[in-house]
Amino acid sequence: NTPPLPSTPPPSSSGNLSPVVESPRTTHQSSIDCASPNDLLQKLHQAPTEDCHVIMWQPLDTTPANVTVLGSVVPPATASSLLEISKLPFYMKYAWFLHQVHDLVVPYDELHIKVKVMRDAIVQEAVENLLSYPPRALCAIVRYEFTGESAQDAGAVQREWYMLVSEGLLVEANGLFVVLNREDNSYFINPNSSHAWRLLYLLDHDNAQDLALTFSVSETHGHNTVVEVELVENGHLRAVTDANKAEYVRLMVRYLVFGRVEAQLSALLQGVYDVVPPELLMPFDHKELILCGLAEVDVADWKANTVTSSNLDNSSPLQVVCLYFSIVVEAMSPVDRSRLLQFATGSSRVPVQGFKGLTSYDGEICRFTLKGVPYEGGAYPATHACYNRIDLPLYPTKDMMKEALTMLLLSDPTGPTMTKTFDAQDTLPKLPIPELADSLKHYARSVSVLQTPEEHAATQKKIDSFLAHDGAALQEKLIEYAKDKNSFIEDFWYEAYFNYKASVVLNVNPFFVLEDDPTPSRANQVSRATSLIVSSLKFIHALRTETMKPDVWRTTPLCMNQFRMLFATARCPTETNDAVQVAPNSKHIVIVCRNQFYWFDVMWEDGTAAITEREIMDNLRRIVDDANSRPPATVSSSAVGVLTTEHRVSWAKLRKIDRALFLVCLDHTSPPTASDFASTALHGTYEIVQGHQTGTCMNRWYDKLQIIVCDNGVAGVNFEHSVVDGHTVLRFASDVFTDTVIRYSSVL
């Protein structure tokens, strides 16, 4: 009972024009003319064109409404149905459209395509692949894999591929499009010409003849060829006057937006309709056909259309994590919200219908989902753009969530994914060798603060002499030496440390003071040490299974190699120079209490914990009881930790302990101030009891990473510095403390 489709639509306002098919186009006419053709355009030139059509400029009021852009005539019954569909609300039209195009998809079992692509050649490869596909393959399911990356495509990689290809096609250097307005990123088909006609000025002012315009346009083709295009027959002979300037402006608009890009627009439309039949788009108006979605992210709409896992719903005590997420997102800048949306859904824009219109990779409605996952030290949110989901660690505080989301946004949502701790190692650049003059300039500035003016003048004279004579040759040797090395300085670094013969105490080993444990019940030695051991074992497990998030600076991955040397590593002395010993399969830790050494296994071969927190605490209590039962004189006479403070050659002959994951030093002191503990962490305390030296200086092993815990629960880390820098140990200390906070919150 639908009314018949009228033969023509209602008259449109002046200027609303529609392209329609005129006749088949020749191969020459369908090619894309480019001022500087490159490989991409040449590929497009070679595209088959036997089915291409030309288009023409025609007013809507003279175009039959039941004729598609390609010139096919829609049957009356179908046209009538399309007219009724065009009157529906957008969301209903969109649902109808999805249902229709679903029937176009080739079943996966019949045909599917797997494509490996390289990021640095993604546009070129896309053009080559798409031009090689038979027509049916354009509606087949395609799965993409970026070369050298481990992500599996369940839809998110495909979205990323489409986005990167779309962005690449819009790059002006490729010659397909030009930017009209950089502020709103609007583009136009590249016409290979440049015009700056002030048409509005012409309409608003008199004396048009003074501008010496004619009904023609001069175009530059290639680099040197100028072609005059006639807007009307013999247009170059017809002057523009006040009487005919309106006609001139109308013809110029037609030429600028249509005539000069006719071939390109024809090819573009043909490409669209090769995939989507034109009649499926007829019910939509021009605003509804905008493909880019909404740029503004409405936080209230986002929140209203978010699905949460059961551990985050309103009945869960962890529901506060959702509140943290909302607060953090609301406080973000519009740009950061769009980046977060890009991570979560694969697109930085919201569907026209809002968040309720989010779909999965297969076009089905798929709401944004927050899934609560257990928090482990250093964990960041994980995104699943295929299903519009964020796996959100159960952060105990809003600030911790904000920091994690901020770090996530500093990385690249479209760059290579680093899913493992050491994923980026092979892609890191080599350490650059600075220019010799720059090195000497920095050296002079550094030593100047330690010298008198006379001394510095003498130093500068030697620097100048070195630069003029031996410097250049030595610089060349350094460059040659570094050709096969990632870091030219690494061997020199180790040589400087390992040839050092004096005590490492004070001279080499640094320390960190840890924040107090937030759990009141852990303000004692055994409880605090147990907590630190548990958190440290989690860190080691993440490191060994390569699930620890790699460090980045903004979007740049940082070297993680030092973390391989943080645990189960010892500095071993010899009679010539020191060396590093690593025990990659180490499973035990060493406890030092009142200068006595104890050990027990804490891990299985696969890196999982082999002992519970309660068992660790019981072991520590027994160790403390045993150590306290020994007379001070007996203890000091049998202490071996002091050997690590000896001259390195002497100690080389007496070395005993190397292979532990790390040491825990249980000190029998309670430093009242931070300054007092700093002294304890750096070099320990000492005193003479019954003629024997005692104190925490004996309760150490300076050739390894050691966690120091005092009677009052105050703790710190002292570490051997030759193979790890402060930032590596600081990451360890930070993650360990974060884990203690998480476990405290779980108790609450």
XYZ file of C-alpha atoms in Angstrom:
748
model
C 0.000 0.000 0.000
C 2.919 2.340 -0.460
C 2.386 5.312 -2.757
C 4.012 5.101 -6.187
C 7.417 6.658 -6.603
C 7.077 9.952 -8.485
C 8.862 10.136 -11.800
C 10.938 13.040 -10.533
C 11.667 14.288 -7.031
C 10.372 17.646 -5.820
C 12.216 20.583 -7.377
C 15.457 21.249 -5.542
C 17.001 24.535 -4.649
C 19.399 26.002 -7.148
C 22.784 24.349 -7.125
C 21.744 20.930 -5.732
C 23.019 18.738 -8.531
C 23.401 14.998 -8.925
C 25.918 13.017 -11.002
C 24.321 10.495 -13.371
C 25.723 8.004 -15.852
C 26.107 9.086 -19.450
C 28.070 6.486 -21.419
C 30.881 3.941 -21.172
C 34.275 5.488 -20.738
C 37.442 4.666 -22.602
C 40.613 3.463 -20.944
C 42.359 6.751 -21.599
C 39.565 8.801 -20.083
C 39.377 6.743 -16.908
C 43.019 7.150 -15.985
C 44.011 9.611 -13.282
C 45.998 12.523 -14.618
C 48.606 13.635 -12.080
C 51.144 16.422 -12.258
C 53.853 14.211 -10.743
C 52.767 10.592 -11.230
C 54.367 8.202 -8.768
C 54.228 4.448 -8.351
C 50.862 4.595 -6.623
C 49.219 6.535 -9.425
C 50.834 4.344 -12.040
C 49.252 1.319 -10.376
C 45.880 3.030 -10.513
C 46.431 3.921 -14.166
C 46.747 0.222 -14.912
C 43.393 -0.642 -13.313
C 40.871 -2.368 -15.609
C 38.362 0.167 -16.921
C 36.068 -1.689 -19.308
C 33.135 -1.389 -16.867
C 33.718 2.250 -15.927
C 31.204 4.955 -16.707
C 31.368 8.694 -17.092
C 29.302 11.044 -15.006
C 27.781 14.376 -15.869
C 26.550 17.487 -14.088
C 22.771 17.563 -14.058
C 20.151 19.341 -11.901
C 18.190 17.092 -9.562
C 14.855 18.332 -10.840
C 15.626 16.874 -14.261
C 16.867 13.528 -12.939
C 14.400 10.620 -12.567
C 14.365 9.530 -8.940
C 14.287 5.846 -9.854
C 17.569 6.044 -11.786
C 20.739 5.227 -9.865
C 24.023 7.037 -10.195
C 25.224 4.255 -12.467
C 22.246 4.732 -14.783
C 20.344 1.581 -13.880
C 16.576 1.908 -13.505
C 15.038 0.687 -10.251
C 11.772 -1.281 -10.745
C 8.662 0.629 -9.589
C 7.921 -1.704 -6.666
C 11.494 -1.447 -5.386
C 11.533 2.305 -5.886
C 8.313 2.616 -3.911
C 9.791 0.618 -1.041
C 12.973 2.684 -1.072
C 10.912 5.852 -0.870
C 9.178 4.597 2.269
C 12.476 3.507 3.785
C 13.889 6.981 3.176
C 11.208 8.392 5.510
C 12.302 6.238 8.454
C 14.508 7.485 11.320
C 18.200 7.095 10.668
C 18.760 4.229 13.108
C 16.068 2.184 11.339
C 17.502 2.967 7.924
C 20.925 2.005 9.196
C 19.625 -1.314 10.540
C 17.953 -1.980 7.180
C 21.207 -1.174 5.387
C 23.236 -3.551 7.577
C 20.718 -6.309 6.920
C 20.966 -5.751 3.173
C 24.750 -5.647 2.955
C 25.014 -8.733 5.149
C 23.656 -10.703 2.208
C 26.497 -9.381 0.046
C 29.214 -10.922 2.213
C 30.758 -14.057 0.761
C 30.610 -16.892 3.341
C 33.948 -17.536 4.997
C 33.952 -21.206 3.985
C 33.493 -20.276 0.335
C 36.157 -17.613 0.143
C 38.352 -15.736 2.567
C 41.622 -13.883 2.179
C 44.640 -13.672 4.465
C 47.070 -10.866 3.786
C 50.476 -10.069 5.270
C 51.356 -6.392 5.019
C 54.292 -4.176 5.920
C 53.545 -0.948 7.748
C 56.028 1.085 5.748
C 54.458 0.047 2.426
C 50.840 -0.327 3.450
C 49.269 1.971 0.822
C 51.316 0.613 -2.060
C 50.495 -2.979 -1.091
C 46.816 -2.138 -0.592
C 46.544 -0.741 -4.120
C 48.307 -3.763 -5.596
C 46.137 -6.221 -3.658
C 42.794 -4.551 -4.312
C 43.470 -4.202 -8.024
C 44.343 -7.890 -8.219
C 41.159 -9.169 -6.532
C 38.318 -10.533 -8.672
C 34.985 -8.711 -8.124
C 33.609 -11.380 -5.775
C 36.637 -11.096 -3.505
C 35.754 -7.477 -2.720
C 32.933 -8.815 -0.542
C 34.946 -11.625 1.029
C 36.232 -11.629 4.600
C 39.839 -10.443 4.783
C 42.168 -10.980 7.718
C 45.344 -8.930 7.989
C 48.659 -9.530 9.691
C 51.383 -6.926 10.031
C 54.782 -8.395 9.268
C 56.805 -8.973 12.421
C 53.865 -8.461 14.809
C 52.105 -11.066 16.889
C 48.562 -9.667 17.005
C 45.855 -11.937 15.591
C 43.123 -10.329 13.525
C 39.667 -10.813 14.964
C 38.631 -7.530 13.389
C 40.757 -4.915 15.158
C 43.769 -5.340 12.881
C 41.444 -5.054 9.894
C 40.070 -1.779 11.266
C 43.587 -0.502 11.760
C 44.484 -1.509 8.200
C 41.509 0.414 6.801
C 42.369 3.464 8.873
C 46.043 3.475 7.873
C 45.240 2.939 4.194
C 42.626 5.706 4.272
C 45.083 8.079 5.896
C 47.772 7.094 3.407
C 45.537 7.695 0.406
C 44.850 11.207 1.691
C 48.537 12.105 1.910
C 49.041 14.845 -0.663
C 52.332 13.358 -1.853
C 50.390 10.399 -3.258
C 48.631 12.754 -5.656
C 45.058 11.539 -5.124
C 43.687 14.245 -2.823
C 44.566 17.743 -1.694
C 43.834 19.392 1.648
C 41.195 22.096 1.531
C 41.197 22.980 5.214
C 43.790 21.654 7.644
C 41.789 22.743 10.680
C 38.926 20.327 10.009
C 40.906 17.897 7.803
C 38.696 18.365 4.754
C 39.989 17.055 1.428
C 39.111 17.317 -2.229
C 40.021 15.221 -5.239
C 43.334 16.394 -6.637
C 42.565 18.383 -9.804
C 46.256 18.984 -10.554
C 45.716 22.707 -10.625
C 45.564 25.623 -8.273
C 42.871 28.335 -8.306
C 42.208 31.235 -6.011
C 39.120 32.737 -7.565
C 37.281 35.104 -5.336
C 33.853 34.274 -6.678
C 31.959 35.803 -3.785
C 33.887 39.018 -4.237
C 32.938 39.034 -7.899
C 29.236 38.656 -7.099
C 29.250 41.335 -4.415
C 31.096 44.044 -6.357
C 30.501 45.936 -9.571
C 32.742 46.555 -12.564
C 33.541 42.893 -13.204
C 34.961 43.827 -16.590
C 37.874 45.545 -14.858
C 39.177 42.119 -13.774
C 39.770 41.118 -17.422
C 38.209 37.684 -16.904
C 36.908 35.449 -19.671
C 34.739 32.342 -19.730
C 37.816 30.129 -19.673
C 40.291 28.725 -17.149
C 44.040 28.256 -17.481
C 45.240 24.933 -16.065
C 48.805 23.763 -15.556
C 49.289 20.115 -16.482
C 52.524 18.457 -15.550
C 55.349 20.875 -14.854
C 55.285 23.222 -17.828
C 52.167 22.594 -19.914
C 49.432 25.245 -19.677
C 46.013 24.307 -21.069
C 43.092 26.694 -21.498
C 39.747 25.113 -20.618
C 36.636 26.651 -22.189
C 33.652 27.039 -19.842
C 31.456 27.680 -22.901
C 32.153 27.488 -26.599
C 34.768 30.106 -27.504
C 34.814 31.111 -23.848
C 38.257 32.652 -24.148
C 36.696 35.296 -26.414
C 33.785 36.102 -24.095
C 34.510 38.696 -21.404
C 32.976 38.572 -17.919
C 30.775 41.598 -17.189
C 28.326 42.623 -14.497
C 25.550 41.375 -16.750
C 26.864 37.823 -17.129
C 28.964 37.346 -13.983
C 26.269 35.201 -12.299
C 26.430 32.775 -15.221
C 30.216 32.844 -15.037
C 30.196 32.014 -11.299
C 27.741 29.135 -11.883
C 29.935 27.669 -14.608
C 33.082 28.134 -12.523
C 31.539 26.346 -9.531
C 30.517 23.494 -11.797
C 34.017 23.304 -13.211
C 35.865 23.578 -9.890
C 33.849 20.953 -8.013
C 33.061 18.651 -10.916
C 34.521 19.315 -14.332
C 38.188 19.282 -13.443
C 37.856 16.084 -11.377
C 35.347 14.279 -13.565
C 37.607 11.338 -14.354
C 38.707 10.886 -10.755
C 35.184 11.234 -9.352
C 33.904 8.714 -11.865
C 36.544 6.195 -10.792
C 35.844 6.862 -7.106
C 32.100 6.312 -7.475
C 32.639 3.234 -9.601
C 34.862 1.791 -6.875
C 32.203 2.354 -4.213
C 29.429 0.819 -6.289
C 31.547 -2.176 -7.197
C 31.053 -3.180 -3.566
C 27.734 -1.598 -2.505
C 24.847 -1.523 -5.011
C 23.789 2.115 -5.486
C 20.116 1.455 -4.733
C 21.053 0.531 -1.152
C 22.241 4.097 -0.619
C 19.247 5.804 -2.226
C 17.165 6.068 1.004
C 19.867 8.133 2.734
C 20.335 11.873 2.438
C 23.772 13.427 2.066
C 24.222 14.049 5.808
C 23.399 10.452 6.662
C 26.007 9.216 4.213
C 28.846 10.884 6.137
C 31.159 8.023 7.020
C 33.389 9.660 9.601
C 31.060 9.526 12.627
C 31.053 12.066 15.440
C 34.282 13.772 16.454
C 33.066 14.779 19.923
C 33.126 12.072 22.583
C 30.136 12.476 24.906
C 31.239 11.055 28.271
C 27.666 10.818 29.581
C 26.624 8.833 26.503
C 29.730 6.667 26.860
C 28.904 5.926 30.489
C 25.218 5.254 29.765
C 26.094 2.688 27.102
C 28.860 0.845 28.950
C 28.531 -2.791 29.946
C 30.540 -3.979 32.963
C 31.696 -7.387 34.096
C 30.085 -8.910 37.174
C 32.930 -7.860 39.454
C 32.332 -4.210 38.525
C 28.528 -4.010 38.692
C 26.599 -1.973 41.228
C 26.440 -4.832 43.726
C 30.207 -5.282 43.837
C 32.481 -3.471 46.308
C 34.881 -3.011 43.389
C 32.303 -0.908 41.534
C 34.340 2.090 42.670
C 36.833 1.183 39.913
C 34.162 2.121 37.338
C 33.705 5.409 39.140
C 37.453 6.030 38.939
C 37.342 5.323 35.204
C 34.490 7.787 34.635
C 36.191 10.516 36.662
C 39.493 10.072 34.832
C 37.830 10.061 31.386
C 35.748 13.148 32.211
C 38.920 15.013 33.192
C 40.678 14.128 29.931
C 41.093 16.563 27.089
C 38.961 15.901 23.974
C 42.071 14.695 22.154
C 42.919 12.159 24.873
C 39.333 10.887 24.964
C 39.509 10.265 21.234
C 42.821 8.429 21.644
C 41.352 6.239 24.387
C 38.388 5.485 22.131
C 40.856 4.595 19.373
C 42.534 2.079 21.658
C 39.247 0.555 22.795
C 37.274 0.416 19.538
C 39.739 0.890 16.692
C 38.238 4.278 15.781
C 38.719 7.721 17.290
C 35.157 8.730 16.375
C 31.762 7.771 17.737
C 29.068 6.320 15.443
C 26.409 8.774 14.284
C 23.915 7.071 16.623
C 26.255 7.560 19.580
C 27.832 4.836 21.696
C 24.764 2.644 21.379
C 25.704 2.248 17.714
C 29.123 0.671 18.348
C 29.586 -2.518 16.363
C 32.038 -5.378 16.411
C 34.177 -6.380 13.455
C 31.214 -8.193 11.854
C 28.849 -5.215 11.958
C 26.763 -6.512 14.864
C 25.892 -4.142 17.702
C 28.570 -4.509 20.374
C 28.470 -2.193 23.382
C 31.583 -0.817 25.014
C 32.621 -3.130 27.858
C 34.724 -2.692 30.977
C 36.038 -5.962 32.361
C 37.669 -5.936 35.770
C 40.840 -8.026 35.973
C 43.160 -8.659 38.949
C 45.853 -6.063 39.399
C 49.511 -7.041 39.455
C 52.353 -4.605 39.916
C 52.974 -2.518 36.811
C 49.861 -3.757 34.992
C 48.268 -1.523 32.368
C 44.797 -1.707 30.810
C 44.525 -4.126 27.890
C 42.256 -3.253 24.971
C 40.338 -5.520 22.599
C 39.237 -3.311 19.723
C 37.575 -6.265 17.973
C 34.961 -6.302 20.731
C 35.125 -2.701 22.046
C 36.456 -3.865 25.398
C 38.977 -2.660 27.954
C 40.355 -5.101 30.514
C 40.761 -2.761 33.457
C 43.050 -3.792 36.325
C 41.375 -3.247 39.687
C 43.439 -0.242 40.706
C 43.089 0.623 44.396
C 43.222 4.382 43.832
C 42.038 6.836 41.215
C 45.535 8.280 40.849
C 46.982 4.888 39.957
C 44.330 4.415 37.281
C 44.959 7.902 35.929
C 48.693 7.225 35.702
C 48.117 3.911 33.897
C 45.677 5.423 31.381
C 48.045 8.342 30.821
C 50.890 5.957 30.003
C 48.572 4.049 27.676
C 47.706 7.240 25.803
C 51.376 8.152 25.425
C 51.886 5.056 23.292
C 50.780 4.778 19.672
C 47.318 3.213 19.165
C 48.195 2.324 15.578
C 51.825 1.353 16.039
C 53.354 -2.076 16.456
C 52.063 -3.816 19.555
C 54.607 -4.780 22.191
C 52.960 -7.622 24.049
C 56.126 -9.007 25.665
C 58.779 -7.471 27.851
C 61.580 -7.714 25.301
C 59.539 -7.273 22.102
C 61.180 -3.994 21.142
C 64.796 -4.985 21.732
C 65.565 -5.795 18.101
C 64.042 -2.533 16.880
C 65.951 -0.156 19.146
C 68.407 2.213 17.457
C 72.119 1.953 18.113
C 73.624 4.361 20.611
C 74.902 7.229 18.442
C 78.507 8.374 18.709
C 78.586 12.124 19.372
C 80.786 14.446 17.374
C 84.278 14.739 18.833
C 84.054 18.506 19.236
C 80.791 18.140 21.174
C 82.291 15.501 23.461
C 85.263 17.698 24.248
C 83.042 20.705 24.853
C 80.953 18.734 27.370
C 84.107 17.414 29.016
C 85.539 20.904 29.432
C 82.314 22.180 30.947
C 82.120 19.231 33.355
C 85.634 19.594 34.765
C 85.465 23.388 34.960
C 83.532 23.303 38.237
C 86.364 21.318 39.837
C 89.217 23.541 38.661
C 90.739 26.900 39.301
C 90.833 29.268 36.310
C 94.505 28.466 35.804
C 93.900 24.719 35.913
C 90.991 24.998 33.515
C 93.049 27.055 31.074
C 95.705 24.330 31.078
C 93.029 21.680 30.518
C 91.525 23.633 27.641
C 94.950 23.907 26.039
C 95.359 20.125 26.166
C 91.852 19.660 24.752
C 92.653 21.933 21.824
C 95.891 20.061 21.176
C 94.114 16.708 21.289
C 91.472 17.929 18.854
C 94.134 19.211 16.465
C 96.326 16.090 16.509
C 95.277 12.644 17.806
C 91.563 13.247 18.276
C 90.339 12.794 14.710
C 92.188 9.496 14.214
C 90.906 8.081 17.503
C 87.366 9.175 16.658
C 87.571 7.254 13.380
C 88.805 4.168 15.229
C 85.889 4.462 17.636
C 83.420 4.677 14.750
C 84.971 1.595 13.150
C 84.950 -0.251 16.485
C 81.244 0.490 17.005
C 80.010 -0.768 13.627
C 78.970 -4.192 14.940
C 77.853 -3.032 18.405
C 74.531 -1.707 19.650
C 76.285 0.389 22.278
C 79.792 1.657 21.671
C 80.249 2.481 25.348
C 79.105 -0.777 26.975
C 82.440 -2.607 26.970
C 84.248 0.471 28.269
C 81.591 0.783 30.981
C 82.123 -2.779 32.187
C 85.881 -2.403 32.007
C 85.750 0.700 34.204
C 83.641 -1.081 36.826
C 85.240 -4.515 36.791
C 88.824 -3.257 36.908
C 87.990 -1.238 40.009
C 89.851 -2.901 42.895
C 88.747 -0.951 45.953
C 85.699 -1.785 48.064
C 82.317 -1.430 46.353
C 80.809 -0.099 49.593
C 80.394 3.694 49.356
C 82.367 3.747 46.097
C 80.009 1.785 43.816
C 76.810 0.444 45.378
C 73.856 2.880 45.586
C 70.629 2.383 47.538
C 66.934 3.308 47.569
C 64.778 3.854 50.635
C 61.345 2.266 50.180
C 58.081 3.875 51.251
C 56.606 2.467 54.455
C 54.109 -0.329 53.945
C 50.537 1.051 54.121
C 49.328 -2.035 56.005
C 49.603 -1.320 59.763
C 50.113 -4.999 60.590
C 53.275 -5.051 58.471
C 55.113 -2.445 60.548
C 57.481 -5.127 61.807
C 60.444 -6.887 60.306
C 59.096 -10.359 59.516
C 55.766 -9.180 58.082
C 57.395 -6.468 55.976
C 60.110 -8.785 54.686
C 57.503 -11.409 53.798
C 55.467 -8.843 51.884
C 58.514 -7.621 49.947
C 59.548 -11.180 49.064
C 56.060 -12.018 47.758
C 55.933 -8.873 45.623
C 59.477 -9.460 44.352
C 58.616 -13.000 43.278
C 55.643 -11.660 41.305
C 57.981 -9.229 39.570
C 60.453 -12.015 38.737
C 57.640 -14.215 37.420
C 56.430 -11.422 35.119
C 59.996 -10.879 33.946
C 60.684 -14.546 33.233
C 57.384 -15.042 31.413
C 57.897 -11.729 29.561
C 54.511 -10.430 30.662
C 55.945 -7.346 32.338
C 55.053 -4.221 30.385
C 58.107 -2.758 28.648
C 59.193 0.738 29.600
C 58.440 3.554 27.171
C 59.213 7.233 27.037
C 56.123 8.829 25.490
C 55.758 6.557 22.451
C 59.394 5.437 22.293
C 60.229 1.972 23.679
C 63.209 1.819 26.012
C 65.851 -0.853 26.338
C 64.855 -3.579 28.798
C 68.087 -5.567 28.643
C 69.273 -4.577 32.133
C 66.300 -6.377 33.663
C 67.899 -9.660 32.552
C 70.760 -8.860 34.944
C 68.744 -7.655 37.918
C 68.142 -11.024 39.624
C 70.244 -14.170 40.112
C 73.295 -12.088 39.232
C 76.498 -11.666 41.199
C 79.660 -9.691 40.755
C 82.449 -12.236 41.062
C 86.049 -11.242 41.851
C 89.124 -12.831 40.333
C 92.796 -12.181 40.863
C 92.864 -9.945 37.777
C 89.483 -8.261 37.373
C 85.846 -8.870 38.323
C 83.209 -10.565 36.163
C 79.454 -11.097 36.226
C 77.891 -14.465 36.910
C 74.226 -15.047 36.032
C 72.178 -18.033 37.189
C 69.115 -17.870 34.893
C 67.472 -20.924 36.497
C 67.930 -19.808 40.085
C 65.051 -20.782 42.385
C 66.200 -19.786 45.865
C 66.744 -16.677 47.937
C 69.236 -16.038 50.730
C 68.298 -14.531 54.089
C 71.000 -12.793 56.132
C 70.209 -12.331 59.812
C 72.757 -11.368 62.481
C 75.548 -12.109 60.032
C 74.307 -15.678 59.456
C 73.245 -16.911 56.006
C 70.167 -19.060 55.324
C 68.501 -20.085 52.078
C 65.319 -21.769 50.818
C 63.642 -22.369 47.445
C 60.844 -20.002 46.454
C 60.131 -20.776 42.771
C 59.468 -23.717 40.495
C 61.292 -24.188 37.204
C 58.493 -22.424 35.278
C 58.856 -19.278 37.376
C 55.733 -19.720 39.501
C 55.869 -19.397 43.273
C 56.747 -22.625 45.065
C 55.897 -21.320 48.515
C 52.996 -19.439 50.067
C 53.136 -16.135 51.896
C 52.386 -17.907 55.168
C 55.233 -20.386 54.602
C 57.662 -17.556 53.842
C 56.666 -15.837 57.075
C 57.135 -19.039 59.074
C 60.592 -19.541 57.560
C 61.629 -16.001 58.425
C 60.457 -16.362 62.022
C 62.476 -19.543 62.448
C 65.527 -17.872 60.887
C 65.260 -14.901 63.251
C 64.853 -17.210 66.254
C 67.876 -19.268 65.231
C 70.067 -16.238 64.570
C 69.109 -14.636 67.894
C 70.050 -17.798 69.766
C 73.710 -17.546 68.750
C 76.221 -15.624 70.947
C 77.528 -12.388 69.307
C 81.156 -13.512 69.528
C 80.387 -16.778 67.756
C 78.356 -14.985 65.100
C 80.984 -12.361 64.310
C 83.765 -14.894 64.064
C 81.847 -16.934 61.488
C 80.341 -14.088 59.444
C 81.164 -14.252 55.740
C 79.210 -11.263 54.433
C 82.017 -8.958 55.436
C 84.181 -10.627 52.798
C 82.326 -8.692 50.084
C 83.766 -5.486 51.539
C 87.329 -6.762 51.158
C 89.944 -5.947 48.551
C 88.673 -7.726 45.422
C 91.719 -9.974 44.941
C 91.540 -11.236 48.537
C 87.853 -11.915 48.262
C 88.266 -13.859 45.004
C 89.902 -16.702 46.918
C 87.067 -17.016 49.446
C 83.856 -16.546 47.425
C 80.886 -18.688 48.575
C 77.426 -17.395 47.541
C 76.427 -16.382 44.011
C 73.364 -18.050 42.633
C 70.526 -16.688 44.778
C 67.744 -14.661 43.129
C 68.364 -11.905 45.677
C 69.205 -11.443 49.338
C 67.032 -10.278 52.201
C 69.006 -8.652 55.020
C 67.136 -8.755 58.339
C 68.811 -6.045 60.431
C 68.490 -6.024 64.205
C 68.218 -2.218 64.402
C 65.343 0.269 64.248
C 66.628 3.508 62.678
C 64.549 6.382 64.114
C 64.975 8.757 61.162
C 65.281 8.571 57.394
C 68.847 9.821 57.659
C 69.744 7.028 60.054
C 68.270 4.421 57.752
C 70.093 5.935 54.771
C 73.378 5.237 56.554
C 72.215 1.715 57.321
C 71.213 1.092 53.693
C 74.450 2.520 52.317
C 77.079 0.927 54.567
C 75.423 -0.523 57.690
C 76.264 0.074 61.336
C 79.287 -1.199 63.231
C 80.389 -1.646 66.829
C 82.832 -3.703 68.895
C 81.303 -6.278 71.274
C 83.590 -8.397 73.472
C 86.472 -7.625 71.176
C 84.592 -8.630 68.045
C 83.245 -6.352 65.323
C 79.476 -6.571 65.022
C 76.700 -4.489 63.503
C 74.674 -4.514 60.314
C 77.778 -3.888 58.210
C 78.413 -7.628 58.681
C 74.835 -8.422 57.644
C 75.348 -7.703 53.942
C 76.336 -9.187 50.590
C 77.317 -6.229 48.431
C 77.919 -8.225 45.253
C 74.175 -8.809 44.705
C 70.803 -7.106 44.883
C 69.790 -7.035 48.542
C 66.577 -5.972 50.245
C 67.238 -4.554 53.710
C 64.497 -4.732 56.368
C 64.910 -3.389 59.910
C 63.171 -4.456 63.117
C 60.631 -1.621 62.801
C 59.671 -2.555 59.220
C 61.648 0.228 57.538
C 63.086 -1.117 54.279
C 65.351 -0.264 51.367
C 67.318 -1.727 48.471
C 71.097 -1.780 48.002
C 72.314 -3.024 44.623
C 75.486 -3.855 42.758
C 75.804 -1.133 40.144
C 78.036 -2.525 37.409
C 75.273 -4.178 35.335
C 72.143 -2.191 36.263
C 71.383 1.501 36.513
C 69.124 3.291 38.926
C 66.095 3.428 36.621
C 65.998 -0.382 36.390
C 66.023 -0.877 40.154
C 63.603 2.014 40.563
C 61.089 0.231 38.299
C 61.485 -2.856 40.493
C 61.057 -0.850 43.698
C 58.052 0.995 42.287
C 56.278 -2.163 41.129
C 56.979 -3.926 44.424
C 55.544 -1.044 46.424
C 52.525 -0.844 44.123
C 51.850 -4.514 44.729
C 51.963 -3.991 48.489
C 49.373 -1.225 48.114
C 47.148 -3.507 46.054
C 47.340 -6.293 48.596
C 46.570 -3.804 51.358
C 43.458 -2.655 49.483
C 42.368 -6.267 48.999
C 42.516 -6.730 52.773
C 40.248 -3.721 53.211
